[in-house]
Amino acid sequence: NAGVTQTPKFQVLKTGQSMTLQCAQDMNHNSMYWYRQDPGMGLRLIYYSASEGTTDKGEVPNGYNVSRLNKREFSLRLESAAPSQTSVYFCASSERGREDYGYTFGSGTRLTVV
Amino acid sequence: AQRVTQPEKLLSVFKGAPVELKCNYSYSGSPELFWYVQYSRQRLQLLLRHISRESIKGFTADLNKGETSFHLKKPFAQEEDSAMYYCALSAPAGGTSYGKLTFGQGTILTVHP
């Protein structure tokens, strides 16, 4: 049971390059999320998808786009990477209403923009 | 606006000592509160939820609505408790933003032998 799988685990980009972070979950969760983790800032929500076919901005959406490809997959795209986007990115999924409700996180993608 | 504050970036204790990680929140209403933990080289995982009133790995957390706090406590810290701890808040079930978590800044706990 893989849970939430993120790829790649590490990436180095040059300023202006684009890339897509992939996330897939196998728990049949409706909701999926992208967070970034920065020292002293905690985790900040970039975008989320409450259910298949819907996406909404979170706290820090600028410079990012997302696609909820299907119920399993939720990708995050950086169209033109900037050094300020150097961070660790976490994907998570959850299912509202469950007694054991809580986020299941991926292992993270460490992105460096030079 | 909802906010979670963890006033301590770093917390060091010795093995066997009590530990308390502080969490204060700002929310209009009755939120759901959580503690998440990230051990070295591992992914973030749920430690406990205030609704469950459970004790996980010896940790407990009591929701104090008057002080808007949800401090995490353990009477006798162990070296394996060393990790990053995040307090998080969600709107209650039925709310429009239910499901989105707002995280605090995190506290790095180090338990010395």
JSON list of C-alpha atoms in Angstrom, two decimals:
[
{"chain": "A", "resi": 1, "resn": "ASN", "atom": "CA", "xyz": [0.00, 0.00, 0.00]},
{"chain": "A", "resi": 2, "resn": "ALA", "atom": "CA", "xyz": [1.94, 3.02, -1.29]},
{"chain": "A", "resi": 3, "resn": "GLY", "atom": "CA", "xyz": [-0.26, 5.80, 0.13]},
{"chain": "A", "resi": 4, "resn": "VAL", "atom": "CA", "xyz": [0.87, 9.06, -1.46]},
{"chain": "A", "resi": 5, "resn": "THR", "atom": "CA", "xyz": [3.68, 8.93, -4.00]},
{"chain": "A", "resi": 6, "resn": "GLN", "atom": "CA", "xyz": [5.55, 12.00, -5.15]},
{"chain": "A", "resi": 7, "resn": "THR", "atom": "CA", "xyz": [8.05, 12.32, -7.96]},
{"chain": "A", "resi": 8, "resn": "PRO", "atom": "CA", "xyz": [10.76, 13.42, -8.29]},
{"chain": "A", "resi": 9, "resn": "LYS", "atom": "CA", "xyz": [12.38, 13.39, -4.83]},
{"chain": "A", "resi": 10, "resn": "PHE", "atom": "CA", "xyz": [15.02, 15.94, -5.77]},
{"chain": "A", "resi": 11, "resn": "GLN", "atom": "CA", "xyz": [15.29, 18.50, -8.54]},
{"chain": "A", "resi": 12, "resn": "VAL", "atom": "CA", "xyz": [17.57, 21.37, -9.43]},
{"chain": "A", "resi": 13, "resn": "LEU", "atom": "CA", "xyz": [16.25, 23.96, -11.88]},
{"chain": "A", "resi": 14, "resn": "LYS", "atom": "CA", "xyz": [17.69, 27.05, -13.44]},
{"chain": "A", "resi": 15, "resn": "THR", "atom": "CA", "xyz": [15.75, 30.27, -13.10]},
{"chain": "A", "resi": 16, "resn": "GLY", "atom": "CA", "xyz": [13.10, 30.41, -15.80]},
{"chain": "A", "resi": 17, "resn": "GLN", "atom": "CA", "xyz": [12.87, 26.68, -16.37]},
{"chain": "A", "resi": 18, "resn": "SER", "atom": "CA", "xyz": [9.59, 24.85, -15.96]},
{"chain": "A", "resi": 19, "resn": "MET", "atom": "CA", "xyz": [8.74, 21.55, -14.35]},
{"chain": "A", "resi": 20, "resn": "THR", "atom": "CA", "xyz": [5.84, 19.50, -13.07]},
{"chain": "A", "resi": 21, "resn": "LEU", "atom": "CA", "xyz": [5.76, 17.75, -9.71]},
{"chain": "A", "resi": 22, "resn": "GLN", "atom": "CA", "xyz": [3.69, 14.60, -9.78]},
{"chain": "A", "resi": 23, "resn": "CYS", "atom": "CA", "xyz": [1.55, 13.22, -6.98]},
{"chain": "A", "resi": 24, "resn": "ALA", "atom": "CA", "xyz": [-0.62, 10.11, -6.88]},
{"chain": "A", "resi": 25, "resn": "GLN", "atom": "CA", "xyz": [-2.59, 8.49, -4.08]},
{"chain": "A", "resi": 26, "resn": "ASP", "atom": "CA", "xyz": [-4.11, 5.04, -3.91]},
{"chain": "A", "resi": 27, "resn": "MET", "atom": "CA", "xyz": [-6.44, 5.49, -0.92]},
{"chain": "A", "resi": 28, "resn": "ASN", "atom": "CA", "xyz": [-9.45, 6.66, -2.90]},
{"chain": "A", "resi": 29, "resn": "HIS", "atom": "CA", "xyz": [-9.35, 10.02, -1.13]},
{"chain": "A", "resi": 30, "resn": "ASN", "atom": "CA", "xyz": [-11.37, 12.86, -2.58]},
{"chain": "A", "resi": 31, "resn": "SER", "atom": "CA", "xyz": [-9.20, 15.74, -1.41]},
{"chain": "A", "resi": 32, "resn": "MET", "atom": "CA", "xyz": [-5.62, 16.46, -2.36]},
{"chain": "A", "resi": 33, "resn": "TYR", "atom": "CA", "xyz": [-3.24, 19.27, -1.44]},
{"chain": "A", "resi": 34, "resn": "TRP", "atom": "CA", "xyz": [0.09, 20.82, -2.29]},
{"chain": "A", "resi": 35, "resn": "TYR", "atom": "CA", "xyz": [2.12, 22.47, 0.46]},
{"chain": "A", "resi": 36, "resn": "ARG", "atom": "CA", "xyz": [5.54, 24.02, 0.58]},
{"chain": "A", "resi": 37, "resn": "GLN", "atom": "CA", "xyz": [7.75, 23.77, 3.65]},
{"chain": "A", "resi": 38, "resn": "ASP", "atom": "CA", "xyz": [10.21, 26.53, 4.42]},
{"chain": "A", "resi": 39, "resn": "PRO", "atom": "CA", "xyz": [12.33, 27.00, 7.56]},
{"chain": "A", "resi": 40, "resn": "GLY", "atom": "CA", "xyz": [10.54, 29.12, 10.13]},
{"chain": "A", "resi": 41, "resn": "MET", "atom": "CA", "xyz": [7.38, 29.29, 8.01]},
{"chain": "A", "resi": 42, "resn": "GLY", "atom": "CA", "xyz": [5.91, 25.87, 8.58]},
{"chain": "A", "resi": 43, "resn": "LEU", "atom": "CA", "xyz": [3.82, 24.37, 5.81]},
{"chain": "A", "resi": 44, "resn": "ARG", "atom": "CA", "xyz": [1.90, 26.73, 3.59]},
{"chain": "A", "resi": 45, "resn": "LEU", "atom": "CA", "xyz": [-0.90, 25.66, 1.30]},
{"chain": "A", "resi": 46, "resn": "ILE", "atom": "CA", "xyz": [-0.28, 26.33, -2.38]},
{"chain": "A", "resi": 47, "resn": "TYR", "atom": "CA", "xyz": [-3.33, 24.77, -4.02]},
{"chain": "A", "resi": 48, "resn": "TYR", "atom": "CA", "xyz": [-5.86, 22.16, -3.12]},
{"chain": "A", "resi": 49, "resn": "SER", "atom": "CA", "xyz": [-8.50, 20.04, -4.78]},
{"chain": "A", "resi": 50, "resn": "ALA", "atom": "CA", "xyz": [-11.52, 19.23, -2.66]},
{"chain": "A", "resi": 51, "resn": "SER", "atom": "CA", "xyz": [-12.70, 16.66, -5.16]},
{"chain": "A", "resi": 52, "resn": "GLU", "atom": "CA", "xyz": [-12.03, 15.45, -8.67]},
{"chain": "A", "resi": 53, "resn": "GLY", "atom": "CA", "xyz": [-12.63, 18.24, -11.16]},
{"chain": "A", "resi": 54, "resn": "THR", "atom": "CA", "xyz": [-12.14, 21.12, -8.72]},
{"chain": "A", "resi": 55, "resn": "THR", "atom": "CA", "xyz": [-9.08, 23.11, -7.72]},
{"chain": "A", "resi": 56, "resn": "ASP", "atom": "CA", "xyz": [-8.69, 26.17, -5.53]},
{"chain": "A", "resi": 57, "resn": "LYS", "atom": "CA", "xyz": [-5.93, 28.53, -4.50]},
{"chain": "A", "resi": 58, "resn": "GLY", "atom": "CA", "xyz": [-4.38, 28.28, -1.11]},
{"chain": "A", "resi": 59, "resn": "GLU", "atom": "CA", "xyz": [-2.25, 30.75, 0.80]},
{"chain": "A", "resi": 60, "resn": "VAL", "atom": "CA", "xyz": [0.68, 31.03, -1.65]},
{"chain": "A", "resi": 61, "resn": "PRO", "atom": "CA", "xyz": [-0.49, 30.18, -5.19]},
{"chain": "A", "resi": 62, "resn": "ASN", "atom": "CA", "xyz": [1.50, 32.73, -7.20]},
{"chain": "A", "resi": 63, "resn": "GLY", "atom": "CA", "xyz": [3.89, 31.14, -9.66]},
{"chain": "A", "resi": 64, "resn": "TYR", "atom": "CA", "xyz": [2.16, 27.78, -9.59]},
{"chain": "A", "resi": 65, "resn": "ASN", "atom": "CA", "xyz": [-0.58, 25.94, -11.45]},
{"chain": "A", "resi": 66, "resn": "VAL", "atom": "CA", "xyz": [-2.21, 22.62, -10.69]},
{"chain": "A", "resi": 67, "resn": "SER", "atom": "CA", "xyz": [-4.11, 19.91, -12.49]},
{"chain": "A", "resi": 68, "resn": "ARG", "atom": "CA", "xyz": [-6.36, 17.32, -10.91]},
{"chain": "A", "resi": 69, "resn": "LEU", "atom": "CA", "xyz": [-5.95, 14.77, -13.65]},
{"chain": "A", "resi": 70, "resn": "ASN", "atom": "CA", "xyz": [-8.28, 12.23, -12.07]},
{"chain": "A", "resi": 71, "resn": "LYS", "atom": "CA", "xyz": [-9.18, 11.13, -8.57]},
{"chain": "A", "resi": 72, "resn": "ARG", "atom": "CA", "xyz": [-5.73, 9.65, -8.00]},
{"chain": "A", "resi": 73, "resn": "GLU", "atom": "CA", "xyz": [-3.43, 12.29, -9.44]},
{"chain": "A", "resi": 74, "resn": "PHE", "atom": "CA", "xyz": [-2.77, 15.93, -8.60]},
{"chain": "A", "resi": 75, "resn": "SER", "atom": "CA", "xyz": [0.17, 17.67, -10.27]},
{"chain": "A", "resi": 76, "resn": "LEU", "atom": "CA", "xyz": [1.87, 20.97, -9.48]},
{"chain": "A", "resi": 77, "resn": "ARG", "atom": "CA", "xyz": [3.50, 22.97, -12.25]},
{"chain": "A", "resi": 78, "resn": "LEU", "atom": "CA", "xyz": [6.07, 25.73, -12.07]},
{"chain": "A", "resi": 79, "resn": "GLU", "atom": "CA", "xyz": [5.93, 27.56, -15.39]},
{"chain": "A", "resi": 80, "resn": "SER", "atom": "CA", "xyz": [8.96, 29.78, -14.84]},
{"chain": "A", "resi": 81, "resn": "ALA", "atom": "CA", "xyz": [10.92, 28.82, -11.76]},
{"chain": "A", "resi": 82, "resn": "ALA", "atom": "CA", "xyz": [12.33, 31.50, -9.47]},
{"chain": "A", "resi": 83, "resn": "PRO", "atom": "CA", "xyz": [14.86, 31.20, -6.62]},
{"chain": "A", "resi": 84, "resn": "SER", "atom": "CA", "xyz": [12.05, 32.07, -4.18]},
{"chain": "A", "resi": 85, "resn": "GLN", "atom": "CA", "xyz": [10.46, 28.75, -5.10]},
{"chain": "A", "resi": 86, "resn": "THR", "atom": "CA", "xyz": [13.36, 26.82, -3.62]},
{"chain": "A", "resi": 87, "resn": "SER", "atom": "CA", "xyz": [11.60, 24.72, -1.02]},
{"chain": "A", "resi": 88, "resn": "VAL", "atom": "CA", "xyz": [10.43, 21.27, -0.05]},
{"chain": "A", "resi": 89, "resn": "TYR", "atom": "CA", "xyz": [7.07, 20.45, -1.60]},
{"chain": "A", "resi": 90, "resn": "PHE", "atom": "CA", "xyz": [4.63, 18.06, -0.03]},
{"chain": "A", "resi": 91, "resn": "CYS", "atom": "CA", "xyz": [1.57, 16.52, -1.53]},
{"chain": "A", "resi": 92, "resn": "ALA", "atom": "CA", "xyz": [-1.15, 15.19, 0.77]},
{"chain": "A", "resi": 93, "resn": "SER", "atom": "CA", "xyz": [-4.55, 13.60, 0.52]},
{"chain": "A", "resi": 94, "resn": "SER", "atom": "CA", "xyz": [-7.47, 13.22, 2.88]},
{"chain": "A", "resi": 95, "resn": "GLU", "atom": "CA", "xyz": [-11.04, 12.10, 3.08]},
{"chain": "A", "resi": 96, "resn": "ARG", "atom": "CA", "xyz": [-13.55, 14.25, 4.92]},
{"chain": "A", "resi": 97, "resn": "GLY", "atom": "CA", "xyz": [-15.95, 12.59, 7.28]},
{"chain": "A", "resi": 98, "resn": "ARG", "atom": "CA", "xyz": [-13.86, 9.57, 8.12]},
{"chain": "A", "resi": 99, "resn": "GLU", "atom": "CA", "xyz": [-13.40, 8.71, 11.76]},
{"chain": "A", "resi": 100, "resn": "ASP", "atom": "CA", "xyz": [-9.67, 8.41, 11.23]},
{"chain": "A", "resi": 101, "resn": "TYR", "atom": "CA", "xyz": [-9.59, 11.68, 9.30]},
{"chain": "A", "resi": 102, "resn": "GLY", "atom": "CA", "xyz": [-6.17, 13.17, 8.80]},
{"chain": "A", "resi": 103, "resn": "TYR", "atom": "CA", "xyz": [-3.77, 13.97, 6.04]},
{"chain": "A", "resi": 104, "resn": "THR", "atom": "CA", "xyz": [-1.56, 11.34, 4.45]},
{"chain": "A", "resi": 105, "resn": "PHE", "atom": "CA", "xyz": [1.60, 12.95, 3.14]},
{"chain": "A", "resi": 106, "resn": "GLY", "atom": "CA", "xyz": [4.00, 12.08, 0.40]},
{"chain": "A", "resi": 107, "resn": "SER", "atom": "CA", "xyz": [7.72, 11.92, 1.09]},
{"chain": "A", "resi": 108, "resn": "GLY", "atom": "CA", "xyz": [8.35, 15.35, -0.42]},
{"chain": "A", "resi": 109, "resn": "THR", "atom": "CA", "xyz": [10.23, 16.90, -3.32]},
{"chain": "A", "resi": 110, "resn": "ARG", "atom": "CA", "xyz": [13.27, 18.99, -2.52]},
{"chain": "A", "resi": 111, "resn": "LEU", "atom": "CA", "xyz": [13.50, 21.67, -5.21]},
{"chain": "A", "resi": 112, "resn": "THR", "atom": "CA", "xyz": [16.41, 24.04, -5.67]},
{"chain": "A", "resi": 113, "resn": "VAL", "atom": "CA", "xyz": [16.17, 26.90, -8.15]},
{"chain": "A", "resi": 114, "resn": "VAL", "atom": "CA", "xyz": [19.52, 28.46, -9.03]},
{"chain": "B", "resi": 1, "resn": "ALA", "atom": "CA", "xyz": [-8.40, 34.61, 9.51]},
{"chain": "B", "resi": 2, "resn": "GLN", "atom": "CA", "xyz": [-7.24, 31.39, 11.05]},
{"chain": "B", "resi": 3, "resn": "ARG", "atom": "CA", "xyz": [-3.76, 31.19, 12.45]},
{"chain": "B", "resi": 4, "resn": "VAL", "atom": "CA", "xyz": [-1.63, 28.70, 14.35]},
{"chain": "B", "resi": 5, "resn": "THR", "atom": "CA", "xyz": [1.33, 29.85, 16.41]},
{"chain": "B", "resi": 6, "resn": "GLN", "atom": "CA", "xyz": [4.05, 27.65, 17.83]},
{"chain": "B", "resi": 7, "resn": "PRO", "atom": "CA", "xyz": [6.19, 30.05, 19.85]},
{"chain": "B", "resi": 8, "resn": "GLU", "atom": "CA", "xyz": [9.21, 27.75, 20.20]},
{"chain": "B", "resi": 9, "resn": "LYS", "atom": "CA", "xyz": [11.32, 26.97, 17.14]},
{"chain": "B", "resi": 10, "resn": "LEU", "atom": "CA", "xyz": [13.61, 24.74, 19.18]},
{"chain": "B", "resi": 11, "resn": "LEU", "atom": "CA", "xyz": [13.03, 22.78, 22.37]},
{"chain": "B", "resi": 12, "resn": "SER", "atom": "CA", "xyz": [15.62, 20.66, 24.13]},
{"chain": "B", "resi": 13, "resn": "VAL", "atom": "CA", "xyz": [15.04, 18.33, 27.05]},
{"chain": "B", "resi": 14, "resn": "PHE", "atom": "CA", "xyz": [16.81, 15.40, 28.63]},
{"chain": "B", "resi": 15, "resn": "LYS", "atom": "CA", "xyz": [15.56, 11.85, 28.43]},
{"chain": "B", "resi": 16, "resn": "GLY", "atom": "CA", "xyz": [12.99, 11.18, 31.12]},
{"chain": "B", "resi": 17, "resn": "ALA", "atom": "CA", "xyz": [12.05, 14.82, 31.58]},
{"chain": "B", "resi": 18, "resn": "PRO", "atom": "CA", "xyz": [8.55, 16.12, 30.89]},
{"chain": "B", "resi": 19, "resn": "VAL", "atom": "CA", "xyz": [8.04, 17.95, 27.64]},
{"chain": "B", "resi": 20, "resn": "GLU", "atom": "CA", "xyz": [5.41, 20.42, 26.51]},
{"chain": "B", "resi": 21, "resn": "LEU", "atom": "CA", "xyz": [5.20, 21.80, 22.98]},
{"chain": "B", "resi": 22, "resn": "LYS", "atom": "CA", "xyz": [3.08, 24.91, 22.87]},
{"chain": "B", "resi": 23, "resn": "CYS", "atom": "CA", "xyz": [0.42, 25.68, 20.29]},
{"chain": "B", "resi": 24, "resn": "ASN", "atom": "CA", "xyz": [-1.92, 28.66, 20.23]},
{"chain": "B", "resi": 25, "resn": "TYR", "atom": "CA", "xyz": [-4.55, 29.26, 17.62]},
{"chain": "B", "resi": 26, "resn": "SER", "atom": "CA", "xyz": [-6.81, 31.96, 16.31]},
{"chain": "B", "resi": 27, "resn": "TYR", "atom": "CA", "xyz": [-10.15, 30.93, 14.85]},
{"chain": "B", "resi": 28, "resn": "SER", "atom": "CA", "xyz": [-13.72, 32.19, 14.96]},
{"chain": "B", "resi": 29, "resn": "GLY", "atom": "CA", "xyz": [-15.58, 29.15, 16.15]},
{"chain": "B", "resi": 30, "resn": "SER", "atom": "CA", "xyz": [-14.63, 25.63, 17.18]},
{"chain": "B", "resi": 31, "resn": "PRO", "atom": "CA", "xyz": [-11.89, 24.26, 14.97]},
{"chain": "B", "resi": 32, "resn": "GLU", "atom": "CA", "xyz": [-10.49, 20.79, 14.70]},
{"chain": "B", "resi": 33, "resn": "LEU", "atom": "CA", "xyz": [-6.92, 20.58, 15.93]},
{"chain": "B", "resi": 34, "resn": "PHE", "atom": "CA", "xyz": [-4.14, 18.19, 15.13]},
{"chain": "B", "resi": 35, "resn": "TRP", "atom": "CA", "xyz": [-0.53, 17.45, 15.87]},
{"chain": "B", "resi": 36, "resn": "TYR", "atom": "CA", "xyz": [1.70, 16.14, 13.09]},
{"chain": "B", "resi": 37, "resn": "VAL", "atom": "CA", "xyz": [5.22, 14.81, 13.51]},
{"chain": "B", "resi": 38, "resn": "GLN", "atom": "CA", "xyz": [8.12, 14.48, 11.09]},
{"chain": "B", "resi": 39, "resn": "TYR", "atom": "CA", "xyz": [10.94, 12.20, 12.19]},
{"chain": "B", "resi": 40, "resn": "SER", "atom": "CA", "xyz": [14.31, 12.49, 10.51]},
{"chain": "B", "resi": 41, "resn": "ARG", "atom": "CA", "xyz": [14.20, 11.22, 6.93]},
{"chain": "B", "resi": 42, "resn": "GLN", "atom": "CA", "xyz": [10.54, 10.28, 7.23]},
{"chain": "B", "resi": 43, "resn": "ARG", "atom": "CA", "xyz": [7.38, 11.84, 5.92]},
{"chain": "B", "resi": 44, "resn": "LEU", "atom": "CA", "xyz": [4.99, 13.91, 7.96]},
{"chain": "B", "resi": 45, "resn": "GLN", "atom": "CA", "xyz": [2.47, 11.80, 9.82]},
{"chain": "B", "resi": 46, "resn": "LEU", "atom": "CA", "xyz": [-0.52, 12.42, 12.00]},
{"chain": "B", "resi": 47, "resn": "LEU", "atom": "CA", "xyz": [0.26, 12.12, 15.69]},
{"chain": "B", "resi": 48, "resn": "LEU", "atom": "CA", "xyz": [-3.11, 12.87, 17.21]},
{"chain": "B", "resi": 49, "resn": "ARG", "atom": "CA", "xyz": [-6.42, 14.69, 16.79]},
{"chain": "B", "resi": 50, "resn": "HIS", "atom": "CA", "xyz": [-8.19, 16.54, 19.55]},
{"chain": "B", "resi": 51, "resn": "ILE", "atom": "CA", "xyz": [-11.51, 14.91, 18.62]},
{"chain": "B", "resi": 52, "resn": "SER", "atom": "CA", "xyz": [-10.14, 11.45, 19.30]},
{"chain": "B", "resi": 53, "resn": "ARG", "atom": "CA", "xyz": [-8.92, 12.33, 22.80]},
{"chain": "B", "resi": 54, "resn": "GLU", "atom": "CA", "xyz": [-6.33, 9.65, 22.34]},
{"chain": "B", "resi": 55, "resn": "SER", "atom": "CA", "xyz": [-2.81, 9.16, 23.60]},
{"chain": "B", "resi": 56, "resn": "ILE", "atom": "CA", "xyz": [-0.26, 8.25, 20.97]},
{"chain": "B", "resi": 57, "resn": "LYS", "atom": "CA", "xyz": [3.29, 7.26, 21.89]},
{"chain": "B", "resi": 58, "resn": "GLY", "atom": "CA", "xyz": [2.62, 8.69, 25.34]},
{"chain": "B", "resi": 59, "resn": "PHE", "atom": "CA", "xyz": [1.69, 12.12, 24.00]},
{"chain": "B", "resi": 60, "resn": "THR", "atom": "CA", "xyz": [-1.54, 13.86, 24.89]},
{"chain": "B", "resi": 61, "resn": "ALA", "atom": "CA", "xyz": [-2.97, 17.23, 23.94]},
{"chain": "B", "resi": 62, "resn": "ASP", "atom": "CA", "xyz": [-5.79, 19.09, 25.62]},
{"chain": "B", "resi": 63, "resn": "LEU", "atom": "CA", "xyz": [-7.84, 21.68, 23.84]},
{"chain": "B", "resi": 64, "resn": "ASN", "atom": "CA", "xyz": [-8.27, 24.78, 26.00]},
{"chain": "B", "resi": 65, "resn": "LYS", "atom": "CA", "xyz": [-10.90, 26.89, 24.29]},
{"chain": "B", "resi": 66, "resn": "GLY", "atom": "CA", "xyz": [-10.58, 29.70, 26.81]},
{"chain": "B", "resi": 67, "resn": "GLU", "atom": "CA", "xyz": [-6.88, 30.14, 26.15]},
{"chain": "B", "resi": 68, "resn": "THR", "atom": "CA", "xyz": [-7.18, 28.97, 22.52]},
{"chain": "B", "resi": 69, "resn": "SER", "atom": "CA", "xyz": [-4.36, 26.54, 23.07]},
{"chain": "B", "resi": 70, "resn": "PHE", "atom": "CA", "xyz": [-3.66, 22.93, 22.16]},
{"chain": "B", "resi": 71, "resn": "HIS", "atom": "CA", "xyz": [-0.37, 22.11, 23.85]},
{"chain": "B", "resi": 72, "resn": "LEU", "atom": "CA", "xyz": [1.27, 18.73, 23.31]},
{"chain": "B", "resi": 73, "resn": "LYS", "atom": "CA", "xyz": [2.59, 16.99, 26.42]},
{"chain": "B", "resi": 74, "resn": "LYS", "atom": "CA", "xyz": [4.50, 13.92, 27.40]},
{"chain": "B", "resi": 75, "resn": "PRO", "atom": "CA", "xyz": [5.47, 13.13, 31.00]},
{"chain": "B", "resi": 76, "resn": "PHE", "atom": "CA", "xyz": [8.73, 11.31, 30.20]},
{"chain": "B", "resi": 77, "resn": "ALA", "atom": "CA", "xyz": [10.50, 12.18, 26.95]},
{"chain": "B", "resi": 78, "resn": "GLN", "atom": "CA", "xyz": [12.42, 9.54, 25.03]},
{"chain": "B", "resi": 79, "resn": "GLU", "atom": "CA", "xyz": [15.28, 10.00, 22.58]},
{"chain": "B", "resi": 80, "resn": "GLU", "atom": "CA", "xyz": [13.11, 8.62, 19.77]},
{"chain": "B", "resi": 81, "resn": "ASP", "atom": "CA", "xyz": [10.73, 11.55, 20.30]},
{"chain": "B", "resi": 82, "resn": "SER", "atom": "CA", "xyz": [13.28, 13.86, 18.70]},
{"chain": "B", "resi": 83, "resn": "ALA", "atom": "CA", "xyz": [11.53, 15.25, 15.62]},
{"chain": "B", "resi": 84, "resn": "MET", "atom": "CA", "xyz": [9.81, 18.25, 14.10]},
{"chain": "B", "resi": 85, "resn": "TYR", "atom": "CA", "xyz": [6.30, 18.76, 15.47]},
{"chain": "B", "resi": 86, "resn": "TYR", "atom": "CA", "xyz": [3.58, 20.75, 13.75]},
{"chain": "B", "resi": 87, "resn": "CYS", "atom": "CA", "xyz": [0.32, 21.91, 15.22]},
{"chain": "B", "resi": 88, "resn": "ALA", "atom": "CA", "xyz": [-2.48, 22.31, 12.66]},
{"chain": "B", "resi": 89, "resn": "LEU", "atom": "CA", "xyz": [-6.03, 23.60, 12.51]},
{"chain": "B", "resi": 90, "resn": "SER", "atom": "CA", "xyz": [-9.00, 22.85, 10.31]},
{"chain": "B", "resi": 91, "resn": "ALA", "atom": "CA", "xyz": [-12.48, 24.24, 10.09]},
{"chain": "B", "resi": 92, "resn": "PRO", "atom": "CA", "xyz": [-15.03, 21.94, 11.74]},
{"chain": "B", "resi": 93, "resn": "ALA", "atom": "CA", "xyz": [-16.97, 19.37, 9.77]},
{"chain": "B", "resi": 94, "resn": "GLY", "atom": "CA", "xyz": [-19.63, 21.00, 7.65]},
{"chain": "B", "resi": 95, "resn": "GLY", "atom": "CA", "xyz": [-17.67, 24.21, 7.16]},
{"chain": "B", "resi": 96, "resn": "THR", "atom": "CA", "xyz": [-16.89, 25.35, 3.64]},
{"chain": "B", "resi": 97, "resn": "SER", "atom": "CA", "xyz": [-13.15, 25.16, 4.19]},
{"chain": "B", "resi": 98, "resn": "TYR", "atom": "CA", "xyz": [-13.32, 21.86, 6.07]},
{"chain": "B", "resi": 99, "resn": "GLY", "atom": "CA", "xyz": [-10.35, 19.78, 5.13]},
{"chain": "B", "resi": 100, "resn": "LYS", "atom": "CA", "xyz": [-7.82, 22.53, 4.56]},
{"chain": "B", "resi": 101, "resn": "LEU", "atom": "CA", "xyz": [-5.19, 22.52, 7.25]},
{"chain": "B", "resi": 102, "resn": "THR", "atom": "CA", "xyz": [-3.39, 25.60, 8.51]},
{"chain": "B", "resi": 103, "resn": "PHE", "atom": "CA", "xyz": [-0.05, 24.68, 10.05]},
{"chain": "B", "resi": 104, "resn": "GLY", "atom": "CA", "xyz": [2.06, 26.37, 12.66]},
{"chain": "B", "resi": 105, "resn": "GLN", "atom": "CA", "xyz": [5.72, 27.13, 12.10]},
{"chain": "B", "resi": 106, "resn": "GLY", "atom": "CA", "xyz": [6.85, 23.90, 13.73]},
{"chain": "B", "resi": 107, "resn": "THR", "atom": "CA", "xyz": [8.96, 23.06, 16.79]},
{"chain": "B", "resi": 108, "resn": "ILE", "atom": "CA", "xyz": [12.10, 20.97, 16.60]},
{"chain": "B", "resi": 109, "resn": "LEU", "atom": "CA", "xyz": [12.26, 18.79, 19.70]},
{"chain": "B", "resi": 110, "resn": "THR", "atom": "CA", "xyz": [15.60, 17.32, 20.69]},
{"chain": "B", "resi": 111, "resn": "VAL", "atom": "CA", "xyz": [15.73, 14.80, 23.50]},
{"chain": "B", "resi": 112, "resn": "HIS", "atom": "CA", "xyz": [19.24, 14.37, 24.87]},
{"chain": "B", "resi": 113, "resn": "PRO", "atom": "CA", "xyz": [20.42, 11.11, 26.46]}
]
